[in-house]
Amino acid sequence: MFRTAAHTGIDGIGAARYVLGLKPGVKTVAGLNQDYAWGRDSWDIFEKAIRKLKPDVKVLEPLWPKLMQGQFASEISKLQADKPDLIFTSVWGGDFVSLIQQARPRGLFEQSLVVINNDGANVEDFGKQMPDGIALGFRGPHWLDIPDPATTPLQKAFIDGYRARHKKYPMPHGSYHVVQALQGVKAAYEKAMKDKGGAWPTVDDVVKAFAYSKFDTPSGLISMAIGGGHQAVEEAVYGLTKMNAQTGFAGLTQVKVFPVECVNPPDGVKVADWIEKGFPGAKCP
Amino acid sequence: MDRLIIVLLDGIAFASWLFLVAVGLTFAFGVLRILNIAHGSIYAIGAYLGATLAGAVVRADVNPYLTYPALLVAAVVVGAVVGPALEVAFLRRVYQQEEVVTLLLTFSIFLVLEDVMKLVWGVSPIIVAEPYGLLGQLRLAGVTYPVFSFLLTAIAAAAGAGLWTMVNCTRFGKLLVAVAADREISAALGVNVPRMYTIAFTIAAMFAALGGAFTAPMVSVVPGLSADAIVLAFAVTVIGGLGNVPGAALGALLVGVLRATAIQWAPALELFVIYALMVAILLVRPEGLFGGIQLRRI
């Protein structure tokens, strides 16, 4: 089993680092996450990270809406009444859309800084209805200009090809991660064949070639650096939404790209342990 | 005090949505004696057509307030087309069968319609947010509420009152009650029972589509919308008593207020309280709050 995209750890750690850079004086934090493994894990990592990075922060009791319930009116009222400085959420897909649709007219994004840890799939679909000032995070360097298509030929080819076929931009992170998987397998087979002098490799040969490999993708060079060489690491990207009149949908401002060593634990170290010990070995700008 | 007002406002808003979804389900059961699982699909088709028509209004760059009549038109069209189509083509063939047959049939229709929606509208979310914020906001108890949620409450109240009046104060309503009480005697007295069934099912479908269409501006219209709606609608109708419209209203209100209370003071119990209430009521009154015990021919 190989995973050619980064794991959940970088979403929560990246979110905590980004919001504290943006709002160092943050005092109260609330959470709104879907009540299943992804929501629980996302909140757990973010809460641990922000408590470690800013021990005096007050964390309010988190909200746990059902997955894809789509109705957030009561949760928004609670958040408006509590008035936290910061709201962390890991909602995605339909819930991401519903939450923004319902919170926008109620002024939640003006009241608190809302950070969404890992979804940009519907940003283009939202068009001009996407509010400014949401901190949006992506698992990996995937955005219209990250990495810069002018200097990354694969990124340019991917965006152009995707737009020609689907009439829209490839939004993070699903489309990029599928390509990463294909590129990773392709690179592993090529390496395994090369090692065998051009003969078709066995599965074991490919597994051996895949572990700790590096391969080129539209997101730049991906490294299978942790999890015994079976788990990729990526940079975490965060930025604030800002309407872009040119494209007709929200772009990002105050973008921060956190290097791999800043948000990923070293090989063999669990995320929770890394945070608990104070991120030993982390290299952040 | 503010928190209590918030709970009440949120509870009523959620109850309004729940009632719109559940009222058609309970009405169809009351008259036709079928538990229509495909009710959730009609709700979702209403949401899809509502989003499509309202989206067309937005893109046409005309008066944005026309999105509201567009949502209403979507509900009427879906109810008037899907309702009779399902009743005539499928349901009327199984009224004399055991309940499990109608359950299986409506579940099959539910599954088929799920895929039909994917074929027609795709799997990407349809986003039409404009009507939700267009009517402005009200500041109450320190919280900002969109006027749209009060509109939804007004629609739910009007729908409930309209349905109650129709059933209790019109000749057509009396005929419906007669058909619901005894299909054979009604037919023997000259009532066109199949026609009454078609009309009753169409009304139920129209309520489902109305709920869906006016939910579209609040949520992302995506596959899966039907299942979430039907599960909650079942809980509400069971609490109120299957087939009872005032029961559905009370059930929706209880669920709405209890859920809002949990979110304010015990967020982890948000989902639990809904079904805990259902279990508690079923233990004390298995027929639901307003349901009557019925004799059954065997």
Coordinates of C-alpha atoms in Angstrom, one line a residue:
Chain A
M1 CA 0.0 0.0 0.0
F2 CA 1.4 3.4 -1.0
R3 CA -0.1 6.8 -0.5
T4 CA 1.2 9.4 -2.9
A5 CA -0.5 12.3 -1.1
A6 CA 0.3 13.7 2.3
H7 CA -1.6 12.7 5.4
T8 CA -4.1 14.6 7.6
G9 CA -1.3 15.8 9.8
I10 CA -0.2 18.7 7.6
D11 CA -3.8 20.1 7.3
G12 CA -4.2 20.7 11.0
I13 CA -0.6 21.7 11.7
G14 CA -0.6 24.0 8.7
A15 CA -3.9 25.6 9.8
A16 CA -2.6 26.3 13.3
R17 CA 0.7 27.9 12.0
Y18 CA -1.2 30.0 9.4
V19 CA -3.8 31.4 11.7
L20 CA -1.3 32.2 14.4
G21 CA 0.8 34.0 11.8
L22 CA -2.2 36.0 10.7
K23 CA -3.7 36.6 14.1
P24 CA -1.1 36.1 16.8
G25 CA -3.4 37.5 19.5
V26 CA -6.1 34.9 19.0
K27 CA -7.7 34.1 22.3
T28 CA -10.7 31.8 21.7
V29 CA -11.1 29.0 19.2
A30 CA -14.2 27.1 18.2
G31 CA -14.5 24.0 16.1
L32 CA -17.2 22.8 13.7
N33 CA -16.4 19.4 12.2
Q34 CA -18.4 16.5 10.7
D35 CA -19.1 13.8 13.2
Y36 CA -17.0 11.0 11.8
A37 CA -13.4 9.9 11.6
W38 CA -12.2 12.7 9.3
G39 CA -13.9 15.5 11.3
R40 CA -12.7 14.0 14.6
D41 CA -9.1 13.5 13.4
S42 CA -8.9 16.9 11.8
W43 CA -10.1 18.6 14.9
D44 CA -7.9 16.5 17.2
I45 CA -4.7 17.4 15.2
F46 CA -5.6 21.1 14.9
E47 CA -6.5 21.4 18.6
K48 CA -3.3 19.7 19.7
A49 CA -1.2 21.9 17.4
I50 CA -2.8 25.2 18.4
R51 CA -2.6 24.4 22.1
K52 CA 1.1 23.5 21.7
L53 CA 1.9 26.7 19.6
K54 CA -0.2 29.0 21.8
P55 CA -0.8 27.4 25.2
D56 CA -3.0 30.3 26.6
V57 CA -5.7 29.9 23.9
K58 CA -9.2 29.0 25.1
V59 CA -10.8 26.2 23.2
L60 CA -14.6 26.1 23.2
E61 CA -16.6 22.9 23.1
P62 CA -16.6 21.7 19.5
L63 CA -19.7 21.3 17.4
W64 CA -20.3 18.0 15.7
P65 CA -22.9 18.2 12.9
K66 CA -23.8 14.9 11.1
L67 CA -21.8 14.2 7.9
M68 CA -23.6 15.9 4.9
Q69 CA -26.5 17.2 7.0
G70 CA -26.4 20.4 5.0
Q71 CA -28.2 22.4 7.7
F72 CA -26.0 24.6 9.8
A73 CA -28.3 27.4 10.9
S74 CA -28.3 26.4 14.6
E75 CA -24.5 25.9 14.6
I76 CA -24.0 29.3 13.0
S77 CA -26.2 30.9 15.7
K78 CA -24.2 29.2 18.4
L79 CA -20.9 30.5 16.9
Q80 CA -22.4 34.0 16.6
A81 CA -23.4 33.9 20.2
D82 CA -20.1 32.6 21.4
K83 CA -18.1 35.0 19.2
P84 CA -14.8 33.1 19.0
D85 CA -11.8 34.8 17.4
L86 CA -11.2 31.8 15.3
I87 CA -13.4 28.9 13.9
F88 CA -11.7 25.8 12.6
T89 CA -13.7 23.5 10.3
S90 CA -12.8 20.5 8.1
V91 CA -16.2 20.4 6.3
W92 CA -15.8 19.4 2.6
G93 CA -17.9 18.9 -0.5
G94 CA -21.6 19.6 -0.1
D95 CA -21.2 20.6 3.6
F96 CA -18.4 23.1 2.6
V97 CA -20.8 24.7 0.1
S98 CA -23.8 24.6 2.5
L99 CA -21.9 26.1 5.4
I100 CA -20.6 29.0 3.3
Q101 CA -24.0 29.6 1.7
Q102 CA -25.7 29.8 5.1
A103 CA -22.9 31.7 7.0
R104 CA -22.2 34.4 4.5
P105 CA -25.4 36.4 4.7
R106 CA -25.3 36.1 8.5
G107 CA -21.9 37.8 8.7
L108 CA -20.0 35.0 10.3
F109 CA -16.9 35.5 8.2
E110 CA -16.8 39.2 9.3
Q111 CA -17.2 38.2 12.9
S112 CA -14.5 35.5 13.2
L113 CA -11.6 34.2 11.1
V114 CA -12.8 30.9 9.7
V115 CA -10.2 28.4 8.6
I116 CA -11.2 25.5 6.4
N117 CA -8.4 23.0 6.4
N118 CA -8.6 21.0 3.2
D119 CA -11.1 21.8 0.5
G120 CA -11.0 24.0 -2.5
A121 CA -12.9 21.8 -4.9
N122 CA -15.9 24.1 -5.2
V123 CA -14.2 27.5 -5.2
E124 CA -14.7 28.0 -9.0
D125 CA -18.3 26.7 -8.8
F126 CA -19.1 29.4 -6.1
G127 CA -18.2 32.2 -8.5
K128 CA -18.9 35.6 -7.0
Q129 CA -20.8 34.1 -4.0
M130 CA -17.6 33.1 -2.2
P131 CA -16.9 35.5 0.6
D132 CA -13.6 37.2 1.1
G133 CA -11.4 36.5 4.1
I134 CA -11.8 32.8 4.6
A135 CA -8.5 31.0 5.4
L136 CA -8.5 28.2 2.9
G137 CA -6.0 25.4 3.1
F138 CA -4.9 22.7 0.7
R139 CA -3.0 19.5 1.3
G140 CA -0.2 20.1 -1.1
P141 CA 1.0 22.8 -3.4
H142 CA -2.0 22.9 -5.7
W143 CA -3.6 26.1 -7.0
L144 CA -3.8 28.0 -10.2
D145 CA -0.4 29.6 -9.7
I146 CA 1.1 27.1 -7.1
P147 CA 3.5 25.9 -8.4
D148 CA 3.9 28.5 -11.1
P149 CA 2.8 27.0 -14.5
A150 CA 5.4 29.3 -16.2
T151 CA 8.3 27.4 -14.5
T152 CA 6.6 24.0 -14.0
P153 CA 5.8 22.4 -17.4
L154 CA 3.7 19.6 -15.9
Q155 CA 1.5 22.0 -14.0
K156 CA 0.9 24.0 -17.2
A157 CA 0.1 20.9 -19.2
F158 CA -2.2 19.7 -16.5
I159 CA -4.1 22.9 -16.1
D160 CA -4.4 23.4 -19.9
G161 CA -5.5 19.8 -20.5
Y162 CA -8.0 19.8 -17.6
R163 CA -9.5 23.1 -18.8
A164 CA -9.8 21.9 -22.4
R165 CA -11.6 18.8 -21.3
H166 CA -13.7 20.0 -18.3
K167 CA -14.1 23.8 -19.1
K168 CA -12.9 24.6 -15.6
Y169 CA -9.8 24.7 -13.5
P170 CA -8.5 21.7 -11.6
M171 CA -9.3 22.6 -8.1
P172 CA -7.4 21.2 -5.1
H173 CA -7.0 18.6 -4.1
G174 CA -8.6 15.6 -5.6
S175 CA -7.6 16.1 -9.2
Y176 CA -4.0 16.8 -8.3
H177 CA -3.8 13.8 -6.0
V178 CA -5.1 11.4 -8.7
V179 CA -2.4 12.6 -11.1
Q180 CA 0.2 12.2 -8.3
A181 CA -0.9 8.5 -7.9
L182 CA -0.6 7.9 -11.6
Q183 CA 2.7 9.6 -11.9
G184 CA 4.0 7.7 -8.8
V185 CA 3.0 4.3 -10.2
K186 CA 4.5 5.2 -13.6
A187 CA 7.8 6.3 -12.1
A188 CA 7.9 3.2 -9.9
Y189 CA 7.4 0.9 -12.9
E190 CA 10.0 2.8 -15.0
K191 CA 12.6 2.5 -12.2
A192 CA 11.8 -1.1 -11.6
M193 CA 12.2 -1.9 -15.3
K194 CA 15.4 0.0 -15.5
D195 CA 16.8 -1.9 -12.5
K196 CA 15.9 -5.2 -14.3
G197 CA 17.6 -4.1 -17.5
G198 CA 14.3 -3.4 -19.4
A199 CA 12.4 -6.6 -18.4
W200 CA 8.8 -6.3 -17.1
P201 CA 9.0 -6.2 -13.3
T202 CA 7.2 -8.3 -10.7
V203 CA 5.0 -6.6 -8.1
D204 CA 7.8 -7.0 -5.5
D205 CA 10.2 -5.2 -7.9
V206 CA 7.7 -2.3 -8.2
V207 CA 7.1 -2.1 -4.5
K208 CA 10.9 -2.0 -3.9
A209 CA 11.3 0.7 -6.5
F210 CA 8.4 2.8 -5.2
A211 CA 9.6 3.0 -1.6
Y212 CA 11.4 6.3 -0.8
S213 CA 11.1 7.3 -4.5
K214 CA 10.8 10.8 -5.9
F215 CA 8.7 11.6 -8.9
D216 CA 7.7 14.7 -10.9
T217 CA 4.1 15.8 -10.9
P218 CA 2.0 19.0 -11.6
S219 CA 2.5 19.7 -7.9
G220 CA 6.3 19.6 -8.3
L221 CA 8.6 16.8 -7.0
I222 CA 6.8 14.4 -4.7
S223 CA 8.8 12.4 -2.2
M224 CA 7.7 9.1 -0.6
A225 CA 9.7 10.2 2.5
I226 CA 7.9 8.8 5.5
G227 CA 5.9 5.7 6.6
G228 CA 8.8 3.4 5.6
G229 CA 8.8 5.0 2.2
H230 CA 5.1 4.3 1.6
Q231 CA 3.7 7.7 2.5
A232 CA 4.3 10.9 0.6
V233 CA 5.0 14.3 2.1
E234 CA 3.8 17.6 0.7
E235 CA 3.9 21.3 1.5
A236 CA 0.8 22.8 3.1
V237 CA -0.7 25.9 1.4
Y238 CA -2.9 28.4 3.1
G239 CA -4.3 31.7 1.9
L240 CA -7.2 34.1 2.4
T241 CA -10.0 34.1 -0.2
K242 CA -10.3 37.3 -2.2
M243 CA -12.5 37.8 -5.2
N244 CA -10.7 37.9 -8.5
A245 CA -12.6 39.9 -11.1
Q246 CA -10.4 38.5 -13.9
T247 CA -11.3 34.8 -13.3
G248 CA -14.8 35.5 -11.8
F249 CA -14.1 33.4 -8.7
A250 CA -12.1 33.7 -5.5
G251 CA -8.4 33.7 -5.6
L252 CA -6.0 33.7 -2.7
T253 CA -4.2 36.5 -0.9
Q254 CA -1.6 36.4 1.9
V255 CA -0.6 33.0 0.7
K256 CA 1.8 31.0 2.8
V257 CA 3.4 27.8 1.6
F258 CA 4.7 25.8 4.5
P259 CA 7.7 23.6 3.6
V260 CA 7.6 19.9 4.0
E261 CA 9.8 19.9 7.1
C262 CA 7.6 22.5 8.8
V263 CA 4.3 20.5 8.7
N264 CA 5.3 16.8 8.3
P265 CA 6.8 14.7 11.2
P266 CA 10.0 12.9 10.4
D267 CA 9.9 9.3 9.2
G268 CA 8.7 6.9 11.9
V269 CA 7.2 9.6 14.1
K270 CA 3.5 9.8 14.7
V271 CA 1.8 13.2 14.2
A272 CA 0.4 13.4 17.7
D273 CA 3.8 12.5 19.3
W274 CA 5.5 15.1 17.1
I275 CA 3.1 17.8 18.2
E276 CA 3.3 16.7 21.8
K277 CA 7.1 17.0 21.9
G278 CA 6.9 20.5 20.3
F279 CA 7.6 19.7 16.6
P280 CA 11.3 18.6 17.1
G281 CA 13.3 19.1 13.9
A282 CA 10.7 21.3 12.2
K283 CA 12.1 23.8 9.8
C284 CA 9.7 26.7 9.2
P285 CA 10.5 30.0 7.5
Chain B
M1 CA -32.3 34.7 28.1
D2 CA -30.7 35.4 24.7
R3 CA -29.7 31.8 24.4
L4 CA -33.3 30.7 25.0
I5 CA -34.5 33.1 22.3
I6 CA -31.8 31.7 20.0
V7 CA -32.9 28.1 20.7
L8 CA -36.5 29.0 20.0
L9 CA -35.7 30.8 16.7
D10 CA -33.4 28.1 15.5
G11 CA -35.8 25.4 16.6
I12 CA -38.7 26.9 14.7
A13 CA -36.6 27.5 11.6
F14 CA -35.4 23.8 11.6
A15 CA -38.9 22.6 12.4
S16 CA -40.3 24.6 9.4
W17 CA -37.9 22.8 7.1
L18 CA -38.6 19.5 8.7
F19 CA -42.4 20.0 8.5
L20 CA -42.2 20.9 4.8
V21 CA -40.3 17.7 4.2
A22 CA -42.5 15.5 6.4
V23 CA -46.0 16.7 5.8
G24 CA -46.4 15.2 2.4
L25 CA -45.0 11.9 3.7
T26 CA -47.5 11.7 6.5
F27 CA -50.4 13.0 4.3
A28 CA -49.7 10.2 1.7
F29 CA -49.7 7.6 4.5
G30 CA -52.9 9.0 6.0
V31 CA -54.8 8.7 2.7
L32 CA -53.1 6.0 0.7
R33 CA -51.7 3.9 3.6
I34 CA -48.2 3.8 1.9
L35 CA -44.9 4.6 3.4
N36 CA -43.3 6.4 0.5
I37 CA -39.5 6.1 0.7
A38 CA -39.3 7.8 -2.7
H39 CA -40.7 11.0 -1.0
G40 CA -37.1 12.0 -0.4
S41 CA -36.3 11.6 -4.1
I42 CA -39.2 14.0 -5.0
Y43 CA -37.8 16.4 -2.4
A44 CA -34.4 16.2 -4.1
I45 CA -35.8 16.6 -7.6
G46 CA -37.6 19.7 -6.3
A47 CA -34.3 21.0 -5.0
Y48 CA -32.5 20.2 -8.3
L49 CA -35.2 21.9 -10.5
G50 CA -35.5 24.8 -8.1
A51 CA -31.7 25.3 -8.3
T52 CA -31.8 25.0 -12.1
L53 CA -34.6 27.5 -12.6
A54 CA -33.4 30.0 -9.9
G55 CA -29.8 29.6 -11.4
A56 CA -31.2 30.5 -14.8
V57 CA -32.8 33.6 -13.4
V58 CA -29.5 34.7 -11.8
R59 CA -27.6 34.0 -15.0
A60 CA -30.2 35.9 -17.1
D61 CA -29.3 38.9 -14.9
V62 CA -33.0 40.0 -14.5
N63 CA -34.7 41.0 -11.3
P64 CA -33.2 38.6 -8.7
Y65 CA -36.5 38.5 -6.8
L66 CA -37.8 36.4 -9.7
T67 CA -35.8 33.5 -8.1
Y68 CA -38.6 33.0 -5.6
P69 CA -41.4 32.5 -8.2
A70 CA -38.9 30.3 -10.0
L71 CA -38.5 28.1 -6.9
L72 CA -42.3 27.9 -6.6
V73 CA -42.7 27.0 -10.3
A74 CA -40.1 24.2 -9.8
A75 CA -42.1 22.8 -6.9
V76 CA -45.4 22.8 -8.8
V77 CA -43.9 21.3 -11.9
V78 CA -42.1 18.5 -10.1
G79 CA -45.2 17.7 -8.0
A80 CA -47.5 17.8 -11.0
V81 CA -45.3 15.6 -13.2
V82 CA -43.6 13.2 -10.8
G83 CA -46.5 12.7 -8.5
P84 CA -49.1 11.4 -11.0
A85 CA -46.4 9.6 -13.0
L86 CA -45.4 7.5 -9.9
E87 CA -48.9 6.9 -8.7
V88 CA -50.4 5.9 -12.0
A89 CA -47.4 3.9 -13.2
F90 CA -46.4 2.1 -10.1
L91 CA -48.2 2.7 -6.8
R92 CA -51.8 2.0 -7.8
R93 CA -50.8 -1.6 -8.7
V94 CA -49.8 -2.4 -5.1
Y95 CA -52.4 -0.8 -2.8
Q96 CA -54.0 -4.2 -2.2
Q97 CA -50.7 -5.8 -1.4
E98 CA -49.0 -6.1 2.0
E99 CA -47.1 -3.1 3.3
V100 CA -43.7 -4.7 2.7
V101 CA -44.5 -4.7 -1.1
T102 CA -45.1 -0.9 -1.2
L103 CA -42.0 -0.4 1.0
L104 CA -39.9 -2.4 -1.5
L105 CA -41.5 -0.7 -4.5
T106 CA -40.9 2.8 -3.2
F107 CA -37.4 2.0 -2.1
S108 CA -36.7 0.7 -5.6
I109 CA -38.1 3.9 -7.1
F110 CA -35.9 5.9 -4.6
L111 CA -32.8 4.1 -5.9
V112 CA -33.7 4.5 -9.5
L113 CA -34.5 8.2 -9.1
E114 CA -31.1 8.7 -7.3
D115 CA -29.4 7.6 -10.5
V116 CA -31.8 9.5 -12.8
M117 CA -30.8 12.7 -10.9
K118 CA -27.1 11.9 -11.4
L119 CA -27.8 11.3 -15.1
V120 CA -29.7 14.6 -15.5
W121 CA -27.8 17.0 -13.2
G122 CA -24.4 15.3 -12.8
V123 CA -22.6 14.8 -9.5
S124 CA -21.1 18.3 -8.9
P125 CA -22.9 20.5 -6.5
I126 CA -25.3 23.1 -7.9
I127 CA -24.9 26.4 -6.1
V128 CA -27.6 29.0 -6.1
A129 CA -27.0 31.1 -3.0
E130 CA -28.6 34.4 -4.1
P131 CA -32.2 33.9 -2.8
Y132 CA -31.0 33.0 0.7
G133 CA -29.5 36.5 1.4
L134 CA -31.6 38.6 -0.9
L135 CA -34.4 39.4 1.6
G136 CA -31.9 40.9 4.1
Q137 CA -31.2 40.0 7.7
L138 CA -32.7 40.6 11.1
R139 CA -30.6 41.0 14.3
L140 CA -32.2 39.2 17.2
A141 CA -30.8 38.2 20.6
G142 CA -27.3 39.1 19.4
V143 CA -27.5 36.9 16.4
T144 CA -28.1 37.7 12.7
Y145 CA -30.9 35.7 11.0
P146 CA -31.6 35.8 7.3
V147 CA -35.2 36.8 6.6
F148 CA -35.3 33.8 4.2
S149 CA -35.6 31.5 7.2
F150 CA -38.7 33.4 8.4
L151 CA -40.1 33.1 4.8
L152 CA -39.6 29.3 5.1
T153 CA -41.5 29.3 8.4
A154 CA -44.3 31.3 6.7
I155 CA -44.4 28.8 3.8
A156 CA -44.5 25.9 6.2
A157 CA -47.3 27.5 8.3
A158 CA -49.3 28.3 5.2
A159 CA -48.8 24.8 3.8
G160 CA -49.9 23.2 7.0
A161 CA -52.9 25.5 7.5
G162 CA -53.9 25.1 3.8
L163 CA -53.7 21.3 4.0
W164 CA -55.6 21.2 7.3
T165 CA -58.3 23.5 5.9
M166 CA -58.6 21.4 2.7
V167 CA -59.0 18.2 4.7
N168 CA -61.4 19.5 7.3
C169 CA -63.4 22.3 5.6
T170 CA -63.9 21.3 2.0
R171 CA -66.0 18.7 0.2
F172 CA -62.9 17.3 -1.4
G173 CA -61.4 16.9 2.1
K174 CA -64.4 15.0 3.3
L175 CA -64.1 12.7 0.4
L176 CA -60.4 12.2 1.1
V177 CA -61.3 11.3 4.7
A178 CA -64.0 8.9 3.5
V179 CA -61.5 7.2 1.0
A180 CA -58.9 7.0 3.7
A181 CA -61.4 5.4 6.2
D182 CA -62.8 2.8 3.8
R183 CA -61.8 2.6 0.2
E184 CA -64.4 -0.1 -0.7
I185 CA -67.4 1.7 0.8
S186 CA -66.3 5.0 -0.8
A187 CA -66.1 3.3 -4.2
A188 CA -69.5 1.7 -3.6
L189 CA -71.0 5.2 -2.9
G190 CA -69.7 6.5 -6.2
V191 CA -66.4 8.2 -5.2
N192 CA -63.8 7.9 -7.9
V193 CA -61.2 6.3 -5.6
P194 CA -58.3 5.9 -8.1
R195 CA -58.7 9.6 -9.0
M196 CA -58.7 10.6 -5.3
Y197 CA -55.6 8.6 -4.8
T198 CA -53.8 10.2 -7.7
I199 CA -54.7 13.7 -6.5
A200 CA -53.7 13.0 -2.9
F201 CA -50.4 11.6 -4.0
T202 CA -49.8 14.6 -6.2
I203 CA -50.5 16.9 -3.3
A204 CA -48.0 15.0 -1.2
A205 CA -45.4 15.1 -4.0
M206 CA -45.9 18.8 -4.4
F207 CA -45.2 19.4 -0.7
A208 CA -42.0 17.3 -1.0
A209 CA -40.9 19.3 -4.0
L210 CA -41.8 22.6 -2.3
G211 CA -39.6 21.6 0.6
G212 CA -36.8 20.7 -1.8
A213 CA -37.1 23.8 -3.9
F214 CA -37.0 26.2 -1.0
T215 CA -34.1 24.3 0.6
A216 CA -32.0 24.7 -2.6
P217 CA -30.8 28.2 -1.8
M218 CA -29.5 27.1 1.6
V219 CA -27.7 24.0 0.8
S220 CA -25.4 22.5 -1.8
V221 CA -27.7 20.5 -4.2
V222 CA -25.8 17.2 -4.5
P223 CA -26.5 13.5 -4.8
G224 CA -27.5 12.1 -1.4
L225 CA -29.9 14.9 -0.6
S226 CA -32.8 12.5 -0.6
A227 CA -31.6 10.0 1.9
D228 CA -30.8 12.7 4.6
A229 CA -34.3 14.2 4.2
I230 CA -36.3 11.0 4.2
V231 CA -34.6 9.7 7.4
L232 CA -35.4 12.8 9.4
A233 CA -38.9 13.0 7.9
F234 CA -39.6 9.5 9.0
A235 CA -38.5 10.3 12.6
V236 CA -40.8 13.4 12.6
T237 CA -43.8 11.5 11.3
V238 CA -43.3 8.6 13.7
I239 CA -43.1 11.0 16.6
G240 CA -46.2 12.8 15.5
G241 CA -48.2 9.7 14.5
L242 CA -48.1 8.3 11.0
G243 CA -50.8 9.9 8.8
N244 CA -51.4 12.9 11.1
V245 CA -50.7 16.4 9.8
P246 CA -50.9 18.3 13.1
G247 CA -48.8 15.4 14.6
A248 CA -46.1 16.1 12.0
A249 CA -46.1 19.8 12.9
L250 CA -45.7 19.0 16.6
G251 CA -43.1 16.3 15.9
A252 CA -41.1 18.8 13.7
L253 CA -41.3 21.4 16.4
L254 CA -40.2 19.1 19.2
V255 CA -37.2 17.8 17.1
G256 CA -36.3 21.3 16.0
V257 CA -36.3 22.8 19.5
L258 CA -34.6 19.8 21.1
R259 CA -31.8 19.8 18.5
A260 CA -31.3 23.6 18.9
T261 CA -31.1 23.1 22.6
A262 CA -28.5 20.4 22.3
I263 CA -26.3 22.5 19.9
Q264 CA -26.3 25.3 22.5
W265 CA -25.5 23.3 25.6
A266 CA -24.5 19.8 24.6
P267 CA -23.2 19.9 21.0
A268 CA -22.0 16.3 21.0
L269 CA -25.7 15.1 21.5
E270 CA -27.0 17.0 18.4
L271 CA -28.0 13.9 16.5
F272 CA -28.6 11.7 19.5
V273 CA -31.4 13.8 20.9
I274 CA -33.6 13.5 17.8
Y275 CA -33.6 9.7 17.9
A276 CA -33.7 9.5 21.7
L277 CA -36.9 11.5 21.5
M278 CA -38.3 9.1 18.9
V279 CA -37.4 6.1 21.0
A280 CA -38.9 7.7 24.2
I281 CA -42.2 8.5 22.5
L282 CA -42.4 5.1 20.8
L283 CA -42.0 3.5 24.2
V284 CA -44.8 5.5 25.8
R285 CA -47.0 5.9 22.8
P286 CA -46.1 3.4 20.0
E287 CA -48.7 5.0 17.7
G288 CA -47.0 8.4 18.0
L289 CA -48.3 11.5 19.8
F290 CA -51.4 12.0 17.6
G291 CA -51.7 8.6 16.0
G292 CA -54.8 6.5 16.6
I293 CA -54.8 2.8 17.3
Q294 CA -56.3 1.0 14.3
L295 CA -58.0 -2.3 13.8
R296 CA -56.5 -4.4 11.2
R297 CA -58.2 -7.0 9.0
I298 CA -56.3 -10.3 8.9

